[in-house]
């Protein structure tokens, strides 16, 4: 049994040490062995998981393993992972959900810290060998070792802030004492991960090594003994009381502009922790535990943890291998060009077609600029450009596994494309439309095989917006839809299955938000005030700026389409909006719209003026009302996916957990009453959807998802 287990680990092409003294009968998640030089190898391989995470039982086993190591006193200790995916991806987030008592959190995190401190106190040389991802708690385990060695592809970071937290296993103090404290704080405040070579320059790791050199590197590290780093004069100065106060002041100002303390307390708590206790190792470590416990029980942290699981839920929708290797995109405009560029970056062969050579040329130039920002690595940029093949003849159609149509939002233009494309499709290939709002029933009319036709609605910009709506119609086959969901996941986007309907989900819900903002502007409310009300609620940008970003012509087309096809009322389009569109004042893309734009950046006047909750409700509640309509009418049949789609497709305030979660937290009775009040004041467009009472009769499970009361009673 022992030889078989160790042999399986060796088959993964990772150097994990010898098999001679392997002990696996006491551990489910770890393997402990001793090599010929009397160096202990402690290998993590979490049972039943594709990636290692630190759960309570994993840490309890680590504690037992460290006890054995203390007793047997090997010459040194090596910690590494047997997973191909990486070292340790952080804490097991499932254990954070639903906890509301900070004392319980403090007890749990104190116990976890005791185990990590035990590793830190070992009086033998300790070495962490990292590959893949070393994040959060995994990086904190590595920081407790004397030396940290990483393979070139390793990514290291503290993403806790994205969950409304900061490191809680000693990471705040160990990182700020190990490296430049400002760099360490920046790393924790942003949540960004860094490649191994940059991490070495920062002082976070000691060496970057190739897999074939692991054994030699371990011998050198162990023979070198424990290593302590002499802090530079600059580090000592920044860690002094005056230095911390000065640096913390600047950090606080920059952080507030991006993550207001009212909505995102974690980065501000981290700054305060370092500013107040950064000069005292033991005190800062003790205060880190208390601060972590206070943060974990906040609504922000619990909602951001919910968002993490919403992302995992949507990834699972597209779980499975895709057979797509070649994508053909018709239309090299802003959307088609970026869809093609993104697919090529993700490793697919892409042919991009357009009737105008100058449009193709612009798309290729934009793709190169995108790759310089995203890929950065010269070889990756070159390879992606090699996979992106422009042309005006459409020869790629015959070889493509999927053809994505991204031509203007006109039914007759799209139908002409399908007439030309469908006869050229190879057997089994899929034809997908990137339409943002047109019902697929209007587009499929002349298709010979509508079962292989569906919607694949990307959001602009494709490189940043994670959501893709996978749009079905009653003649689309289940196989087609499943293939599109898997394809979406394979290019690192999140699929949201929706049914064909005017505007689908996201545009149907977003348009009332945009149009209400324009109507308030028409009433005389300053645009800066309208946008600030939305932004202070937590939206990434207000409706006026968003309309300019999307394009006033597109907003007008979608609004007209929805108004013509929906039973529900929408705000009337102000006459001046049509005049702006006719005059070519379309927003960001023309340099002038509702705002002026310079070099792609909005030019705002910092106008004063207060606003009351009524403005915020006029913007946000119609969005919630439309979401309930979409759920009631079956446009989307899963509330988790609905919340996720609105967060990842519109930027709906992540710290609120999604529109449905926000409605429950606010209390649905209050939402209904507020809609009725607005209906009396402003008209029938605010009438509460008939679906609200069903949500009102539901409760929330610990994941924050509404559960019908009948199911709750059965449980």
XYZ file of C-alpha atoms in Angstrom:
715
model
C 0.000 0.000 0.000
C 2.761 2.441 0.960
C 4.704 1.924 -2.274
C 1.553 2.246 -4.390
C 0.534 5.543 -2.782
C 4.002 7.073 -3.093
C 4.336 5.797 -6.640
C 1.074 7.544 -7.555
C 2.479 10.790 -6.215
C 5.700 10.361 -8.150
C 3.695 9.869 -11.354
C 2.674 13.506 -11.151
C 6.205 14.549 -12.129
C 6.764 16.439 -8.894
C 9.830 15.724 -6.810
C 8.367 14.645 -3.475
C 11.287 12.804 -1.928
C 11.935 9.092 -1.450
C 9.442 6.379 -0.562
C 11.467 4.472 1.976
C 9.901 5.576 5.277
C 6.537 6.747 4.007
C 3.835 6.722 6.672
C 0.303 7.104 5.360
C -1.805 5.159 7.837
C -2.263 8.089 10.244
C -3.033 10.855 7.748
C -5.770 11.481 5.196
C -4.399 14.739 3.823
C -0.636 14.547 4.398
C 2.208 12.139 3.609
C 5.331 12.059 5.783
C 8.623 10.456 4.716
C 12.327 10.659 5.596
C 15.081 10.708 2.950
C 18.616 9.297 3.085
C 19.930 12.593 4.460
C 17.445 12.421 7.359
C 15.347 15.276 5.951
C 11.606 14.947 6.555
C 9.286 15.508 3.571
C 5.761 16.546 4.544
C 3.521 16.466 1.466
C -0.034 17.827 1.424
C -2.559 16.064 -0.806
C -6.027 16.945 0.435
C -8.331 13.975 0.115
C -11.140 14.249 -2.430
C -10.110 17.699 -3.678
C -8.472 18.999 -6.840
C -6.725 21.756 -4.876
C -5.312 21.928 -1.373
C -7.112 24.160 1.111
C -6.613 24.585 4.848
C -9.600 23.154 6.676
C -9.766 22.363 10.384
C -8.980 18.681 9.809
C -6.034 19.495 7.504
C -4.551 21.737 10.186
C -5.222 19.152 12.910
C -3.269 16.561 10.901
C -0.476 19.084 10.340
C -0.317 19.554 14.088
C 0.084 15.802 14.626
C 2.748 15.590 11.930
C 4.704 18.458 13.516
C 4.480 16.710 16.881
C 6.086 13.632 15.328
C 8.777 15.758 13.670
C 9.553 17.477 16.986
C 9.935 14.065 18.606
C 12.062 12.448 15.881
C 14.196 15.538 15.160
C 15.133 15.095 11.494
C 17.900 17.211 9.993
C 15.350 19.459 8.263
C 11.772 19.655 7.018
C 10.435 20.165 3.490
C 6.782 21.066 2.907
C 5.266 20.829 -0.560
C 2.155 19.733 -2.418
C 1.357 16.626 -4.440
C -1.367 18.441 -6.393
C -0.652 19.497 -9.953
C -2.838 22.555 -9.347
C -0.424 24.062 -6.871
C 0.787 24.412 -3.306
C -2.124 25.542 -1.111
C -4.927 27.739 -2.472
C -5.842 29.241 0.898
C -8.319 28.493 3.632
C -11.357 26.273 3.176
C -13.913 29.049 2.706
C -16.847 26.736 3.454
C -15.882 26.876 7.122
C -16.334 30.673 7.129
C -19.958 30.704 5.985
C -22.740 31.784 8.292
C -20.579 32.451 11.384
C -21.909 35.448 13.322
C -20.178 35.181 16.702
C -16.707 36.802 16.724
C -15.755 34.824 19.848
C -16.269 31.556 17.975
C -14.129 32.865 15.118
C -11.419 34.001 17.518
C -11.256 30.561 19.125
C -11.024 28.781 15.777
C -8.426 31.112 14.291
C -6.375 31.052 17.491
C -6.179 27.276 17.286
C -5.112 27.484 13.634
C -2.450 30.037 14.563
C -1.132 27.726 17.268
C -0.415 25.095 14.599
C 1.290 27.564 12.249
C 3.323 28.985 15.140
C 4.444 25.442 15.957
C 5.865 25.184 12.445
C 7.512 28.590 12.851
C 9.172 27.551 16.140
C 10.718 24.294 14.888
C 14.440 24.373 15.709
C 15.412 22.633 12.465
C 15.696 24.253 9.020
C 12.296 24.351 7.307
C 11.775 24.771 3.564
C 8.585 25.393 1.578
C 8.674 24.273 -2.071
C 5.861 25.985 -3.985
C 4.366 25.560 -7.443
C 1.106 26.671 -9.052
C -0.843 28.776 -6.605
C 0.380 29.683 -3.114
C -2.358 31.950 -1.847
C -3.775 33.228 1.436
C -3.344 30.652 4.170
C -1.066 28.635 1.891
C 1.343 31.541 1.606
C 1.089 32.030 5.363
C 2.204 28.416 5.866
C 5.196 29.133 3.628
C 5.990 32.335 5.561
C 6.265 30.251 8.733
C 9.146 28.317 7.111
C 12.767 29.489 7.172
C 13.106 29.406 3.401
C 10.698 29.629 0.503
C 11.567 28.195 -2.908
C 9.198 28.508 -5.862
C 8.943 27.093 -9.352
C 8.819 29.749 -12.107
C 5.060 29.416 -12.766
C 4.134 29.959 -9.110
C 1.654 32.732 -8.254
C 1.794 34.110 -4.718
C -0.677 36.436 -3.062
C -3.034 37.371 -0.257
C -6.536 37.481 -1.802
C -8.347 37.694 1.557
C -9.361 41.325 0.988
C -11.558 40.111 -1.879
C -13.545 38.190 0.746
C -13.814 41.164 3.091
C -10.938 39.921 5.268
C -7.186 40.222 5.740
C -4.656 37.430 6.456
C -5.365 35.693 9.745
C -2.589 33.101 10.229
C 0.166 35.585 11.009
C 0.463 36.798 7.434
C 0.073 40.488 8.232
C 2.981 40.492 10.663
C 5.287 37.951 9.003
C 5.050 39.627 5.598
C 5.613 43.165 6.896
C 8.613 42.017 8.960
C 10.050 39.902 6.129
C 9.893 42.358 3.218
C 9.426 46.038 2.491
C 6.378 46.750 4.703
C 4.769 49.083 2.166
C 5.088 46.435 -0.553
C 3.673 43.838 1.818
C 0.747 46.101 2.726
C 0.082 46.908 -0.937
C 0.041 43.201 -1.727
C -2.529 42.557 1.001
C -4.618 45.662 0.254
C -5.003 44.880 -3.449
C -5.341 41.099 -3.194
C -3.219 40.772 -6.343
C -1.006 37.747 -6.864
C 2.565 38.008 -8.124
C 4.678 35.675 -10.270
C 7.611 33.935 -8.613
C 10.368 36.119 -10.057
C 8.683 39.325 -8.950
C 8.045 37.795 -5.530
C 11.775 37.093 -5.250
C 12.619 40.702 -6.076
C 10.180 41.757 -3.369
C 11.897 39.495 -0.834
C 8.872 37.251 -0.383
C 10.714 34.122 -1.547
C 14.386 33.165 -1.536
C 14.889 31.384 -4.853
C 13.123 30.545 -8.102
C 14.058 27.015 -9.179
C 13.201 24.472 -11.841
C 11.577 21.182 -10.855
C 14.685 19.222 -11.826
C 16.713 21.193 -9.265
C 14.381 20.640 -6.299
C 16.500 17.967 -4.561
C 19.711 19.967 -4.902
C 17.968 23.124 -3.701
C 16.593 21.309 -0.672
C 20.051 20.008 0.267
C 21.517 23.485 -0.034
C 18.707 25.070 1.951
C 18.867 22.525 4.772
C 22.666 22.613 5.009
C 22.476 26.403 5.144
C 20.503 26.225 8.372
C 17.773 28.592 9.487
C 17.845 31.949 7.760
C 17.046 35.356 9.154
C 16.797 38.491 7.032
C 18.505 41.699 8.036
C 16.035 44.535 7.627
C 17.227 47.494 5.569
C 17.345 51.018 6.947
C 14.323 51.886 4.778
C 12.342 48.947 6.136
C 13.179 49.913 9.706
C 12.242 53.532 9.010
C 8.897 52.600 7.473
C 8.201 50.267 10.393
C 8.834 53.001 12.970
C 5.893 54.821 14.499
C 6.267 58.012 12.416
C 7.013 55.994 9.274
C 3.911 53.850 9.733
C 1.698 56.854 10.398
C 2.929 58.638 7.276
C 2.589 55.565 5.020
C -0.762 54.577 6.553
C -2.179 58.036 5.894
C -1.400 57.764 2.195
C -2.706 54.199 2.029
C -5.941 55.216 3.717
C -6.617 58.016 1.261
C -5.967 55.848 -1.797
C -8.009 52.981 -0.368
C -11.034 55.120 0.501
C -11.341 56.312 -3.085
C -11.519 52.725 -4.358
C -13.069 50.849 -1.427
C -15.026 53.102 0.968
C -14.709 52.009 4.587
C -18.506 52.060 4.947
C -18.832 49.246 2.410
C -15.419 47.543 2.538
C -14.012 47.655 6.092
C -11.245 45.042 5.635
C -8.543 47.137 3.936
C -9.091 49.938 6.433
C -8.872 47.489 9.348
C -5.602 46.171 7.900
C -4.147 49.683 7.649
C -5.168 50.433 11.240
C -3.683 47.130 12.427
C -0.290 47.884 10.899
C -0.307 51.561 11.834
C -1.059 50.854 15.499
C 0.888 47.629 16.074
C 3.350 47.213 13.180
C 6.379 47.839 15.394
C 5.544 45.036 17.845
C 5.641 41.527 16.345
C 3.800 39.710 19.138
C 1.217 42.437 19.708
C 0.401 42.766 16.015
C 0.006 39.016 15.750
C -2.436 38.945 18.651
C -4.402 41.897 17.291
C -4.511 40.315 13.820
C -6.612 37.466 15.239
C -9.090 39.858 16.899
C -9.366 42.008 13.780
C -9.909 38.959 11.548
C -12.664 37.718 13.861
C -14.437 41.091 13.835
C -14.316 41.248 10.036
C -15.505 37.713 9.362
C -18.879 38.278 11.046
C -19.656 41.477 9.111
C -22.311 41.537 6.403
C -19.637 42.589 3.917
C -17.448 39.536 4.532
C -20.368 37.113 4.537
C -21.734 38.599 1.314
C -18.328 38.583 -0.402
C -17.882 34.960 0.660
C -21.286 34.351 -0.919
C -20.015 35.976 -4.118
C -17.046 33.571 -4.094
C -19.450 30.633 -4.036
C -21.696 32.207 -6.663
C -18.653 32.229 -8.955
C -17.942 28.564 -8.148
C -21.610 27.726 -8.762
C -21.500 29.340 -12.202
C -18.215 27.646 -13.062
C -19.863 24.326 -12.266
C -22.621 25.062 -14.808
C -19.993 24.728 -17.536
C -18.086 21.892 -15.937
C -16.641 19.332 -18.327
C -14.298 19.175 -21.278
C -14.955 21.141 -24.445
C -14.164 19.805 -27.898
C -13.905 23.275 -29.414
C -10.502 24.069 -30.875
C -11.363 26.517 -33.661
C -13.576 29.597 -33.323
C -14.733 31.729 -36.232
C -16.035 35.242 -35.466
C -18.098 37.182 -37.990
C -17.778 40.923 -37.436
C -14.562 42.599 -36.278
C -16.131 45.574 -34.534
C -15.598 46.416 -30.871
C -17.350 43.285 -29.575
C -16.418 40.788 -32.285
C -12.781 41.875 -32.290
C -12.422 41.485 -28.558
C -14.282 38.145 -28.465
C -11.839 36.862 -31.082
C -8.818 38.299 -29.248
C -9.897 36.784 -25.949
C -10.499 33.322 -27.428
C -7.061 33.383 -29.062
C -5.463 34.403 -25.774
C -7.139 31.413 -24.115
C -5.425 29.027 -26.537
C -7.964 28.601 -29.351
C -7.364 29.001 -33.071
C -9.495 31.962 -34.145
C -10.416 33.205 -37.601
C -11.904 36.711 -37.650
C -13.874 37.919 -40.664
C -15.176 41.310 -41.726
C -16.049 42.922 -45.042
C -13.827 45.943 -44.362
C -10.036 45.437 -44.224
C -9.586 48.612 -42.160
C -11.931 47.232 -39.484
C -9.932 44.004 -39.374
C -6.696 45.974 -39.098
C -8.031 47.965 -36.164
C -9.205 44.761 -34.444
C -5.738 43.202 -34.756
C -4.062 46.338 -33.380
C -6.506 46.383 -30.467
C -5.812 42.695 -29.819
C -2.079 43.353 -29.584
C -2.671 46.211 -27.143
C -4.913 43.944 -25.073
C -2.258 41.214 -24.973
C 0.384 43.715 -23.864
C -1.828 44.637 -20.910
C -3.056 41.161 -19.998
C -0.399 38.667 -21.096
C 2.696 40.919 -20.830
C 4.971 37.956 -21.579
C 6.464 38.297 -25.069
C 6.137 34.618 -25.957
C 2.475 34.531 -24.893
C 1.735 37.660 -26.927
C 3.425 36.158 -29.986
C 1.573 32.850 -29.643
C -1.802 34.553 -29.204
C -1.206 36.749 -32.248
C -0.268 33.648 -34.256
C -3.587 32.035 -33.315
C -5.627 35.111 -34.350
C -6.107 34.975 -38.140
C -7.952 37.842 -39.894
C -9.572 37.592 -43.311
C -12.346 38.982 -45.484
C -13.298 35.755 -47.243
C -14.627 33.713 -44.303
C -12.611 30.601 -45.147
C -12.389 29.700 -41.458
C -16.094 28.838 -41.263
C -15.630 25.363 -42.756
C -13.101 24.397 -40.078
C -14.718 26.052 -37.068
C -16.318 24.189 -34.177
C -18.309 27.312 -33.380
C -19.145 30.403 -35.411
C -19.946 33.500 -33.354
C -21.884 36.233 -35.127
C -21.138 39.725 -33.790
C -22.544 42.057 -36.460
C -24.746 45.132 -35.742
C -28.018 44.673 -33.853
C -30.249 44.538 -36.913
C -32.405 41.474 -37.552
C -32.076 41.611 -41.346
C -28.258 41.922 -41.224
C -27.949 38.962 -38.869
C -30.262 36.815 -40.981
C -28.189 37.514 -44.094
C -25.084 36.361 -42.232
C -26.825 33.115 -41.230
C -27.905 32.452 -44.828
C -24.264 32.618 -45.888
C -22.775 30.800 -42.884
C -25.112 27.854 -42.244
C -24.425 25.965 -45.519
C -20.688 26.115 -44.784
C -20.838 24.742 -41.235
C -19.148 21.407 -40.695
C -21.205 18.613 -39.079
C -21.811 19.301 -35.386
C -20.622 22.910 -35.507
C -22.638 25.526 -33.614
C -23.823 28.929 -34.806
C -24.066 31.439 -31.952
C -25.201 35.044 -31.907
C -23.789 37.728 -29.652
C -27.016 39.708 -29.790
C -27.515 41.701 -26.616
C -31.287 41.979 -26.702
C -33.013 40.525 -29.797
C -35.205 37.483 -29.196
C -33.707 34.432 -30.872
C -37.100 33.465 -32.292
C -36.804 36.522 -34.569
C -33.386 35.423 -35.801
C -33.756 31.689 -36.371
C -36.581 31.905 -38.945
C -34.748 30.710 -42.067
C -32.278 28.342 -40.404
C -32.437 24.760 -41.638
C -31.221 23.388 -38.308
C -32.162 25.774 -35.452
C -31.172 23.086 -32.928
C -27.535 24.127 -33.443
C -28.273 27.839 -32.985
C -28.224 29.714 -29.663
C -27.125 32.953 -28.056
C -23.712 33.663 -26.572
C -23.992 37.188 -25.174
C -20.627 38.585 -24.072
C -20.331 41.865 -22.192
C -18.117 44.812 -23.010
C -15.193 44.795 -22.441
C -14.851 41.040 -22.901
C -11.405 40.984 -21.285
C -12.773 42.331 -17.994
C -16.424 41.291 -17.830
C -16.663 37.711 -16.596
C -20.283 37.004 -17.527
C -21.604 35.365 -20.698
C -25.352 34.794 -21.069
C -25.990 31.451 -22.791
C -29.355 32.092 -24.427
C -31.706 29.241 -25.269
C -34.875 29.042 -27.365
C -37.420 26.265 -27.667
C -35.739 24.682 -30.712
C -32.158 24.701 -29.391
C -30.887 21.251 -28.439
C -29.688 20.480 -24.927
C -26.406 19.292 -26.435
C -25.867 22.685 -28.089
C -26.551 24.574 -24.871
C -24.312 22.312 -22.795
C -21.483 22.691 -25.312
C -21.808 26.475 -25.135
C -21.743 26.425 -21.335
C -18.574 24.307 -21.363
C -17.020 26.522 -24.018
C -17.726 29.586 -21.876
C -16.012 28.065 -18.861
C -13.071 26.902 -20.989
C -12.278 30.512 -21.960
C -12.418 31.563 -18.293
C -15.832 33.238 -18.409
C -18.915 32.487 -16.304
C -21.991 31.063 -18.077
C -25.495 32.175 -17.086
C -28.203 30.080 -18.795
C -31.142 32.309 -19.749
C -34.142 31.928 -22.025
C -34.776 34.040 -25.079
C -36.716 37.155 -24.098
C -36.384 40.881 -24.788
C -33.074 41.947 -23.213
C -32.604 38.480 -21.663
C -31.694 39.022 -17.965
C -28.927 41.594 -17.588
C -30.012 44.188 -20.154
C -33.648 43.731 -19.132
C -32.712 44.540 -15.529
C -30.132 47.224 -16.317
C -32.207 49.302 -18.733
C -34.679 50.626 -16.100
C -31.638 51.746 -14.060
C -30.213 53.620 -17.045
C -33.504 55.119 -18.183
C -34.538 56.258 -14.718
C -31.227 58.071 -14.406
C -31.837 59.819 -17.738
C -35.351 60.743 -16.664
C -34.049 62.296 -13.437
C -31.513 64.205 -15.496
C -34.412 65.437 -17.653
C -36.166 66.565 -14.454
C -33.198 68.735 -13.555
C -31.207 66.598 -11.120
C -27.468 67.177 -11.775
C -25.873 64.187 -13.475
C -23.036 64.114 -10.923
C -25.579 63.808 -8.095
C -27.403 60.963 -9.842
C -24.178 59.078 -10.459
C -22.905 59.666 -6.932
C -26.116 58.236 -5.449
C -25.599 55.020 -7.434
C -21.884 54.805 -6.689
C -22.398 55.320 -2.959
C -24.922 52.473 -3.053
C -22.071 50.379 -4.434
C -22.528 50.360 -8.207
C -19.248 50.585 -10.164
C -20.540 53.649 -12.006
C -23.716 55.676 -12.088
C -26.332 55.390 -14.851
C -25.306 58.588 -16.652
C -21.656 57.620 -16.988
C -22.681 54.049 -17.839
C -24.945 55.250 -20.653
C -21.974 57.125 -22.113
C -19.757 54.067 -21.713
C -22.238 51.752 -23.445
C -23.027 54.318 -26.151
C -26.142 56.483 -26.252
C -27.108 54.988 -29.623
C -27.045 51.463 -28.187
C -28.978 52.547 -25.088
C -31.610 54.134 -27.307
C -31.930 51.050 -29.532
C -32.255 48.670 -26.587
C -34.732 50.941 -24.800
C -36.898 51.189 -27.923
C -36.750 47.434 -28.438
C -37.725 46.683 -24.838
C -40.498 49.255 -24.838
C -41.955 47.694 -27.998
C -41.749 44.110 -26.718
C -42.422 44.238 -22.984
C -45.707 44.388 -21.159
C -44.003 46.288 -18.341
C -43.604 50.040 -18.553
C -40.263 51.777 -19.017
C -39.473 55.452 -18.514
C -40.052 57.491 -21.663
C -36.937 58.431 -23.593
C -36.200 62.177 -23.321
C -36.394 63.916 -26.704
C -32.946 65.440 -26.238
C -31.420 61.948 -26.086
C -32.576 61.235 -29.651
C -31.185 64.598 -30.730
C -27.785 63.762 -29.227
C -27.699 60.453 -31.064
C -28.714 62.124 -34.333
C -25.929 64.699 -33.818
C -23.332 61.951 -33.270
C -22.826 62.702 -29.575
C -22.757 59.036 -28.557
C -20.642 59.109 -25.398
C -17.160 57.771 -24.767
C -16.590 56.474 -28.295
C -17.132 59.938 -29.846
C -15.600 61.988 -27.033
C -18.877 63.700 -26.175
C -22.191 62.511 -24.815
C -23.839 63.237 -21.498
C -20.312 63.955 -20.255
C -17.253 65.125 -22.120
C -14.523 62.502 -22.560
C -10.795 62.979 -23.006
C -8.441 60.123 -23.922
C -11.174 57.674 -22.961
C -11.654 59.188 -19.492
C -14.780 60.924 -18.267
C -14.526 64.618 -17.395
C -16.665 65.262 -14.334
C -17.339 68.432 -12.413
C -17.207 67.827 -8.689
C -20.609 69.383 -8.127
C -21.983 69.516 -4.656
C -25.563 68.814 -3.769
C -27.103 66.329 -1.421
C -29.496 63.556 -2.303
C -31.920 61.456 -0.299
C -32.674 57.751 -0.344
C -35.450 58.447 -2.830
C -32.924 58.952 -5.623
C -31.138 55.715 -4.801
C -34.413 53.788 -4.628
C -35.562 55.212 -7.967
C -32.394 53.799 -9.535
C -31.991 50.482 -7.726
C -35.497 49.207 -7.024
C -36.583 49.053 -10.697
C -33.534 46.850 -11.280
C -34.617 44.523 -8.480
C -38.189 44.562 -9.782
C -36.999 43.511 -13.257
C -34.922 40.682 -11.745
C -38.029 39.320 -10.011
C -39.945 39.597 -13.290
C -37.269 37.577 -15.076
C -37.365 34.898 -12.392
C -41.165 34.743 -12.289
C -41.454 34.464 -16.081
C -38.727 31.829 -16.365
C -36.116 33.890 -18.181
C -33.786 32.563 -15.499
C -34.720 29.693 -13.221
C -32.025 29.816 -10.561
C -31.710 32.618 -7.995
C -28.032 31.948 -7.304
C -27.253 32.376 -10.993
C -29.439 35.482 -11.094
C -27.486 37.128 -8.282
C -24.193 36.032 -9.825
C -25.153 37.280 -13.289
C -26.045 40.719 -11.950
C -22.797 40.957 -9.982
C -20.526 39.708 -12.767
C -22.491 41.323 -15.607
C -23.388 44.740 -14.158
C -21.061 45.082 -11.162
C -24.071 45.134 -8.815
C -22.572 46.027 -5.407
C -20.681 42.792 -4.540
C -20.648 43.541 -0.805
C -24.468 43.326 -0.886
C -24.378 39.733 -2.180
C -26.599 40.282 -5.237
C -29.997 41.914 -5.821
C -32.052 39.071 -4.341
C -29.810 38.857 -1.275
C -30.017 42.643 -0.866
C -33.811 42.521 -1.063
C -33.933 39.914 1.716
C -31.439 41.787 3.869
C -33.453 44.984 3.458
C -36.650 42.999 4.003
C -38.891 42.299 1.059
C -41.883 43.895 2.766
C -39.925 47.162 2.783
C -38.960 46.757 -0.893
C -42.608 46.213 -1.848
C -43.761 49.190 0.245
C -41.058 51.403 -1.281
C -42.046 50.379 -4.821
C -45.691 51.174 -4.064
C -44.697 54.574 -2.704
C -42.679 55.308 -5.835
C -45.583 54.093 -7.967
C -47.842 56.709 -6.377
C -45.234 59.415 -6.874
C -43.929 58.590 -10.344
C -46.224 56.174 -12.119
C -46.957 52.564 -13.019
C -43.392 51.677 -14.005
C -42.690 51.198 -10.276
C -45.585 48.777 -9.681
C -44.240 45.779 -7.684
C -43.943 42.615 -9.761
C -46.456 39.865 -8.847
C -43.503 37.595 -8.031
C -42.424 39.502 -4.914
C -44.845 37.697 -2.520
C -43.275 34.336 -3.431
C -39.842 35.659 -2.468
C -41.324 37.218 0.658
C -42.558 33.783 1.755
C -39.074 32.316 1.331
C -36.305 32.174 3.911
C -32.555 32.290 3.298
C -30.336 29.262 3.830
C -26.836 29.691 5.272
C -25.459 30.298 1.791
C -27.777 33.279 1.435
C -30.025 31.681 -1.197
C -33.813 31.973 -0.807
C -35.471 28.668 0.039
C -39.253 28.266 -0.365
C -40.959 27.998 2.980
C -42.431 24.596 2.132
C -38.913 23.185 1.743
C -37.868 24.810 5.006
C -40.788 23.248 6.846
C -40.015 19.806 5.407
C -36.421 20.107 6.589
